[in-house]
mmCIF file of N, CA and C in Angstrom:
data_model
loop_
_atom_site.group_PDB
_atom_site.id
_atom_site.type_symbol
_atom_site.label_atom_id
_atom_site.label_comp_id
_atom_site.label_asym_id
_atom_site.label_seq_id
_atom_site.Cartn_x
_atom_site.Cartn_y
_atom_site.Cartn_z
ATOM 1 N N MET A 675 8.133 62.157 -18.217
ATOM 2 C CA MET A 675 7.118 63.186 -18.360
ATOM 3 C C MET A 675 7.630 64.396 -19.144
ATOM 4 N N ASP A 676 8.917 64.444 -19.417
ATOM 5 C CA ASP A 676 9.453 65.573 -20.174
ATOM 6 C C ASP A 676 8.882 65.635 -21.591
ATOM 7 N N ALA A 677 8.440 64.501 -22.116
ATOM 8 C CA ALA A 677 7.927 64.454 -23.481
ATOM 9 C C ALA A 677 6.449 64.827 -23.568
ATOM 10 N N VAL A 678 5.796 65.023 -22.417
ATOM 11 C CA VAL A 678 4.375 65.356 -22.414
ATOM 12 C C VAL A 678 4.210 66.864 -22.557
ATOM 13 N N GLN A 679 3.439 67.258 -23.536
ATOM 14 C CA GLN A 679 3.206 68.681 -23.790
ATOM 15 C C GLN A 679 2.359 69.281 -22.669
ATOM 16 N N ALA A 680 2.702 70.494 -22.262
ATOM 17 C CA ALA A 680 1.927 71.205 -21.240
ATOM 18 C C ALA A 680 0.533 71.516 -21.782
ATOM 19 N N PRO A 681 -0.487 71.536 -20.914
ATOM 20 C CA PRO A 681 -1.830 71.910 -21.365
ATOM 21 C C PRO A 681 -1.826 73.326 -21.949
ATOM 22 N N MET A 682 -2.575 73.518 -23.022
ATOM 23 C CA MET A 682 -2.531 74.781 -23.750
ATOM 24 C C MET A 682 -3.142 75.963 -22.994
ATOM 25 N N ILE A 683 -4.157 75.741 -22.181
ATOM 26 C CA ILE A 683 -4.813 76.876 -21.514
ATOM 27 C C ILE A 683 -3.835 77.638 -20.625
ATOM 28 N N PRO A 684 -3.078 76.980 -19.731
ATOM 29 C CA PRO A 684 -2.121 77.748 -18.936
ATOM 30 C C PRO A 684 -0.979 78.327 -19.773
ATOM 31 N N VAL A 685 -0.580 77.632 -20.833
ATOM 32 C CA VAL A 685 0.480 78.153 -21.701
ATOM 33 C C VAL A 685 0.022 79.458 -22.349
ATOM 34 N N ILE A 686 -1.184 79.455 -22.901
ATOM 35 C CA ILE A 686 -1.725 80.656 -23.538
ATOM 36 C C ILE A 686 -1.952 81.755 -22.501
ATOM 37 N N GLY A 687 -2.415 81.380 -21.303
ATOM 38 C CA GLY A 687 -2.590 82.361 -20.238
ATOM 39 C C GLY A 687 -1.288 83.077 -19.916
ATOM 40 N N GLU A 688 -0.190 82.340 -19.889
ATOM 41 C CA GLU A 688 1.121 82.938 -19.622
ATOM 42 C C GLU A 688 1.535 83.864 -20.761
ATOM 43 N N ILE A 689 1.280 83.462 -22.001
ATOM 44 C CA ILE A 689 1.595 84.324 -23.150
ATOM 45 C C ILE A 689 0.799 85.627 -23.047
ATOM 46 N N ILE A 690 -0.485 85.529 -22.695
ATOM 47 C CA ILE A 690 -1.326 86.726 -22.566
ATOM 48 C C ILE A 690 -0.784 87.643 -21.473
ATOM 49 N N ARG A 691 -0.394 87.072 -20.332
ATOM 50 C CA ARG A 691 0.142 87.891 -19.236
ATOM 51 C C ARG A 691 1.432 88.605 -19.633
ATOM 52 N N ARG A 692 2.238 87.969 -20.476
ATOM 53 C CA ARG A 692 3.518 88.556 -20.881
ATOM 54 C C ARG A 692 3.401 89.489 -22.078
ATOM 55 N N THR A 693 2.228 89.556 -22.701
ATOM 56 C CA THR A 693 2.065 90.336 -23.927
ATOM 57 C C THR A 693 0.963 91.372 -23.752
ATOM 58 N N PRO A 694 1.321 92.570 -23.302
ATOM 59 C CA PRO A 694 0.310 93.620 -23.120
ATOM 60 C C PRO A 694 -0.442 93.884 -24.423
ATOM 61 N N GLY A 695 -1.722 94.111 -24.302
ATOM 62 C CA GLY A 695 -2.552 94.410 -25.465
ATOM 63 C C GLY A 695 -3.146 93.187 -26.137
ATOM 64 N N THR A 696 -2.827 91.996 -25.628
ATOM 65 C CA THR A 696 -3.385 90.776 -26.213
ATOM 66 C C THR A 696 -4.892 90.764 -26.019
ATOM 67 N N ILE A 697 -5.594 90.418 -27.059
ATOM 68 C CA ILE A 697 -7.049 90.316 -26.991
ATOM 69 C C ILE A 697 -7.409 88.835 -27.092
ATOM 70 N N SER A 698 -8.061 88.315 -26.073
ATOM 71 C CA SER A 698 -8.494 86.921 -26.091
ATOM 72 C C SER A 698 -9.910 86.848 -26.631
ATOM 73 N N LEU A 699 -10.091 86.012 -27.613
ATOM 74 C CA LEU A 699 -11.424 85.787 -28.171
ATOM 75 C C LEU A 699 -11.973 84.448 -27.678
ATOM 76 N N GLY A 700 -11.465 84.007 -26.535
ATOM 77 C CA GLY A 700 -11.801 82.695 -25.999
ATOM 78 C C GLY A 700 -13.227 82.547 -25.518
ATOM 79 N N GLN A 701 -13.908 83.650 -25.264
ATOM 80 C CA GLN A 701 -15.276 83.558 -24.777
ATOM 81 C C GLN A 701 -16.200 84.237 -25.772
ATOM 82 N N GLY A 702 -17.153 83.499 -26.257
ATOM 83 C CA GLY A 702 -18.107 84.068 -27.196
ATOM 84 C C GLY A 702 -19.254 84.755 -26.475
ATOM 85 N N VAL A 703 -20.025 85.512 -27.194
ATOM 86 C CA VAL A 703 -21.211 86.158 -26.655
ATOM 87 C C VAL A 703 -22.405 85.397 -27.223
ATOM 88 N N VAL A 704 -23.124 84.720 -26.346
ATOM 89 C CA VAL A 704 -24.126 83.752 -26.799
ATOM 90 C C VAL A 704 -25.336 84.354 -27.493
ATOM 91 N N HIS A 705 -25.637 85.613 -27.258
ATOM 92 C CA HIS A 705 -26.855 86.150 -27.860
ATOM 93 C C HIS A 705 -26.622 86.782 -29.226
ATOM 94 N N TYR A 706 -25.412 86.679 -29.767
ATOM 95 C CA TYR A 706 -25.134 87.126 -31.125
ATOM 96 C C TYR A 706 -24.819 85.911 -31.972
ATOM 97 N N GLY A 707 -25.618 85.673 -32.974
ATOM 98 C CA GLY A 707 -25.340 84.561 -33.865
ATOM 99 C C GLY A 707 -24.216 84.915 -34.832
ATOM 100 N N PRO A 708 -23.631 83.911 -35.473
ATOM 101 C CA PRO A 708 -22.568 84.188 -36.440
ATOM 102 C C PRO A 708 -23.141 84.852 -37.689
ATOM 103 N N PRO A 709 -22.320 85.644 -38.380
ATOM 104 C CA PRO A 709 -22.801 86.242 -39.627
ATOM 105 C C PRO A 709 -23.035 85.168 -40.685
ATOM 106 N N PRO A 710 -23.934 85.411 -41.620
ATOM 107 C CA PRO A 710 -24.234 84.417 -42.661
ATOM 108 C C PRO A 710 -22.995 83.936 -43.412
ATOM 109 N N ALA A 711 -22.035 84.813 -43.673
ATOM 110 C CA ALA A 711 -20.822 84.397 -44.388
ATOM 111 C C ALA A 711 -20.037 83.368 -43.586
ATOM 112 N N ALA A 712 -20.046 83.495 -42.256
ATOM 113 C CA ALA A 712 -19.343 82.525 -41.410
ATOM 114 C C ALA A 712 -20.044 81.168 -41.466
ATOM 115 N N LEU A 713 -21.362 81.176 -41.465
ATOM 116 C CA LEU A 713 -22.109 79.916 -41.574
ATOM 117 C C LEU A 713 -21.849 79.244 -42.923
ATOM 118 N N ASP A 714 -21.817 80.024 -43.984
ATOM 119 C CA ASP A 714 -21.533 79.473 -45.316
ATOM 120 C C ASP A 714 -20.127 78.861 -45.353
ATOM 121 N N ALA A 715 -19.161 79.560 -44.771
ATOM 122 C CA ALA A 715 -17.785 79.055 -44.745
ATOM 123 C C ALA A 715 -17.693 77.781 -43.926
ATOM 124 N N ALA A 716 -18.425 77.715 -42.826
ATOM 125 C CA ALA A 716 -18.414 76.508 -41.994
ATOM 126 C C ALA A 716 -19.003 75.319 -42.753
ATOM 127 N N ARG A 717 -20.090 75.558 -43.464
ATOM 128 C CA ARG A 717 -20.692 74.475 -44.254
ATOM 129 C C ARG A 717 -19.716 73.973 -45.322
ATOM 130 N N ALA A 718 -19.031 74.895 -45.984
ATOM 131 C CA ALA A 718 -18.061 74.505 -47.014
ATOM 132 C C ALA A 718 -16.898 73.746 -46.397
ATOM 133 N N ALA A 719 -16.471 74.172 -45.220
ATOM 134 C CA ALA A 719 -15.338 73.515 -44.564
ATOM 135 C C ALA A 719 -15.665 72.077 -44.185
ATOM 136 N N LEU A 720 -16.906 71.798 -43.857
ATOM 137 C CA LEU A 720 -17.289 70.438 -43.482
ATOM 138 C C LEU A 720 -17.063 69.445 -44.617
ATOM 139 N N ALA A 721 -17.137 69.918 -45.853
ATOM 140 C CA ALA A 721 -16.935 69.048 -47.005
ATOM 141 C C ALA A 721 -15.455 68.855 -47.337
ATOM 142 N N ASP A 722 -14.576 69.626 -46.711
ATOM 143 C CA ASP A 722 -13.136 69.559 -46.979
ATOM 144 C C ASP A 722 -12.479 68.567 -46.026
ATOM 145 N N ARG A 723 -11.872 67.546 -46.557
ATOM 146 C CA ARG A 723 -11.253 66.499 -45.748
ATOM 147 C C ARG A 723 -10.220 67.058 -44.761
ATOM 148 N N ALA A 724 -9.487 68.074 -45.160
ATOM 149 C CA ALA A 724 -8.447 68.650 -44.294
ATOM 150 C C ALA A 724 -9.042 69.246 -43.011
ATOM 151 N N THR A 725 -10.306 69.611 -43.056
ATOM 152 C CA THR A 725 -10.967 70.172 -41.872
ATOM 153 C C THR A 725 -10.949 69.175 -40.718
ATOM 154 N N HIS A 726 -10.969 67.907 -41.037
ATOM 155 C CA HIS A 726 -11.123 66.865 -40.025
ATOM 156 C C HIS A 726 -9.800 66.227 -39.624
ATOM 157 N N GLU A 727 -8.705 66.817 -40.050
ATOM 158 C CA GLU A 727 -7.379 66.294 -39.707
ATOM 159 C C GLU A 727 -6.755 67.156 -38.618
ATOM 160 N N TYR A 728 -5.822 66.573 -37.877
ATOM 161 C CA TYR A 728 -5.075 67.347 -36.890
ATOM 162 C C TYR A 728 -4.167 68.332 -37.611
ATOM 163 N N SER A 729 -3.926 69.467 -36.967
ATOM 164 C CA SER A 729 -3.005 70.449 -37.534
ATOM 165 C C SER A 729 -1.791 70.576 -36.626
ATOM 166 N N ASP A 730 -0.775 71.255 -37.126
ATOM 167 C CA ASP A 730 0.399 71.536 -36.309
ATOM 168 C C ASP A 730 -0.005 72.410 -35.130
ATOM 169 N N ASP A 731 0.795 72.359 -34.064
ATOM 170 C CA ASP A 731 0.520 73.210 -32.905
ATOM 171 C C ASP A 731 0.524 74.681 -33.274
ATOM 172 N N ALA A 732 1.294 75.043 -34.279
ATOM 173 C CA ALA A 732 1.372 76.448 -34.695
ATOM 174 C C ALA A 732 0.073 76.917 -35.342
ATOM 175 N N GLY A 733 -0.782 75.996 -35.725
ATOM 176 C CA GLY A 733 -2.061 76.358 -36.320
ATOM 177 C C GLY A 733 -2.090 76.127 -37.818
ATOM 178 N N VAL A 734 -3.210 76.443 -38.408
ATOM 179 C CA VAL A 734 -3.423 76.285 -39.842
ATOM 180 C C VAL A 734 -2.983 77.588 -40.510
ATOM 181 N N VAL A 735 -1.886 77.527 -41.234
ATOM 182 C CA VAL A 735 -1.258 78.734 -41.778
ATOM 183 C C VAL A 735 -2.224 79.569 -42.622
ATOM 184 N N PRO A 736 -2.979 79.009 -43.576
ATOM 185 C CA PRO A 736 -3.890 79.862 -44.356
ATOM 186 C C PRO A 736 -4.925 80.576 -43.477
ATOM 187 N N LEU A 737 -5.394 79.919 -42.427
ATOM 188 C CA LEU A 737 -6.358 80.557 -41.528
ATOM 189 C C LEU A 737 -5.699 81.705 -40.769
ATOM 190 N N ILE A 738 -4.503 81.489 -40.251
ATOM 191 C CA ILE A 738 -3.784 82.550 -39.536
ATOM 192 C C ILE A 738 -3.531 83.728 -40.473
ATOM 193 N N GLU A 739 -3.153 83.446 -41.715
ATOM 194 C CA GLU A 739 -2.898 84.519 -42.681
ATOM 195 C C GLU A 739 -4.164 85.334 -42.949
ATOM 196 N N ARG A 740 -5.313 84.653 -43.069
ATOM 197 C CA ARG A 740 -6.576 85.371 -43.342
ATOM 198 C C ARG A 740 -7.013 86.196 -42.142
ATOM 199 N N VAL A 741 -6.860 85.640 -40.935
ATOM 200 C CA VAL A 741 -7.217 86.391 -39.732
ATOM 201 C C VAL A 741 -6.297 87.599 -39.584
ATOM 202 N N THR A 742 -4.998 87.400 -39.823
ATOM 203 C CA THR A 742 -4.034 88.502 -39.748
ATOM 204 C C THR A 742 -4.394 89.604 -40.740
ATOM 205 N N ALA A 743 -4.728 89.224 -41.970
ATOM 206 C CA ALA A 743 -5.106 90.212 -42.989
ATOM 207 C C ALA A 743 -6.359 90.974 -42.570
ATOM 208 N N LYS A 744 -7.328 90.269 -42.009
ATOM 209 C CA LYS A 744 -8.563 90.911 -41.541
ATOM 210 C C LYS A 744 -8.244 91.899 -40.435
ATOM 211 N N LEU A 745 -7.419 91.492 -39.463
ATOM 212 C CA LEU A 745 -7.091 92.370 -38.339
ATOM 213 C C LEU A 745 -6.334 93.609 -38.813
ATOM 214 N N ARG A 746 -5.477 93.445 -39.808
ATOM 215 C CA ARG A 746 -4.748 94.602 -40.344
ATOM 216 C C ARG A 746 -5.695 95.543 -41.085
ATOM 217 N N ALA A 747 -6.535 94.979 -41.938
ATOM 218 C CA ALA A 747 -7.405 95.791 -42.786
ATOM 219 C C ALA A 747 -8.529 96.465 -41.999
ATOM 220 N N GLU A 748 -9.144 95.732 -41.094
ATOM 221 C CA GLU A 748 -10.335 96.244 -40.426
ATOM 222 C C GLU A 748 -10.082 96.775 -39.023
ATOM 223 N N ASN A 749 -9.002 96.361 -38.388
ATOM 224 C CA ASN A 749 -8.768 96.746 -37.000
ATOM 225 C C ASN A 749 -7.478 97.541 -36.805
ATOM 226 N N GLY A 750 -6.754 97.788 -37.874
ATOM 227 C CA GLY A 750 -5.533 98.574 -37.768
ATOM 228 C C GLY A 750 -4.396 97.876 -37.046
ATOM 229 N N ASN A 751 -4.440 96.570 -36.964
ATOM 230 C CA ASN A 751 -3.397 95.796 -36.289
ATOM 231 C C ASN A 751 -2.196 95.686 -37.233
ATOM 232 N N ARG A 752 -1.185 96.526 -37.055
ATOM 233 C CA ARG A 752 -0.060 96.579 -37.984
ATOM 234 C C ARG A 752 1.217 95.934 -37.455
ATOM 235 N N ASN A 753 1.498 96.086 -36.194
ATOM 236 C CA ASN A 753 2.794 95.680 -35.670
ATOM 237 C C ASN A 753 2.720 94.533 -34.669
ATOM 238 N N ARG A 754 1.724 93.700 -34.809
ATOM 239 C CA ARG A 754 1.554 92.586 -33.873
ATOM 240 C C ARG A 754 1.427 91.283 -34.639
ATOM 241 N N LYS A 755 1.828 90.233 -33.991
ATOM 242 C CA LYS A 755 1.628 88.899 -34.557
ATOM 243 C C LYS A 755 0.244 88.402 -34.183
ATOM 244 N N SER A 756 -0.308 87.558 -35.008
ATOM 245 C CA SER A 756 -1.590 86.924 -34.705
ATOM 246 C C SER A 756 -1.353 85.448 -34.465
ATOM 247 N N GLY A 757 -2.117 84.897 -33.565
ATOM 248 C CA GLY A 757 -2.039 83.469 -33.293
ATOM 249 C C GLY A 757 -3.421 82.924 -33.029
ATOM 250 N N LEU A 758 -3.626 81.692 -33.365
ATOM 251 C CA LEU A 758 -4.894 81.033 -33.124
ATOM 252 C C LEU A 758 -4.616 79.739 -32.380
ATOM 253 N N THR A 759 -5.446 79.447 -31.410
ATOM 254 C CA THR A 759 -5.296 78.218 -30.665
ATOM 255 C C THR A 759 -6.592 77.425 -30.699
ATOM 256 N N THR A 760 -6.513 76.184 -30.341
ATOM 257 C CA THR A 760 -7.705 75.364 -30.284
ATOM 258 C C THR A 760 -8.532 75.733 -29.071
ATOM 259 N N GLY A 761 -9.792 75.344 -29.098
ATOM 260 C CA GLY A 761 -10.580 75.527 -27.883
ATOM 261 C C GLY A 761 -11.767 76.379 -28.036
#
């Protein structure tokens, strides 16, 4: 059983507990629809073969880079790492 990866939800929960200021985006708000640009990007992604492949546990690097850039530019997130998980 040593080779079996731990479930991600408790792993991420532990990271959040150990990292003050972590913001979890794990729960959406159902009465707000996505912005039109997000819908357009989702439609484009469906046509990209890489969208349907498994990624490394560390995540999709270009996506993490874009989210990090957005958080820095729009949210003032300067001295923190960004991470994205499945789910």
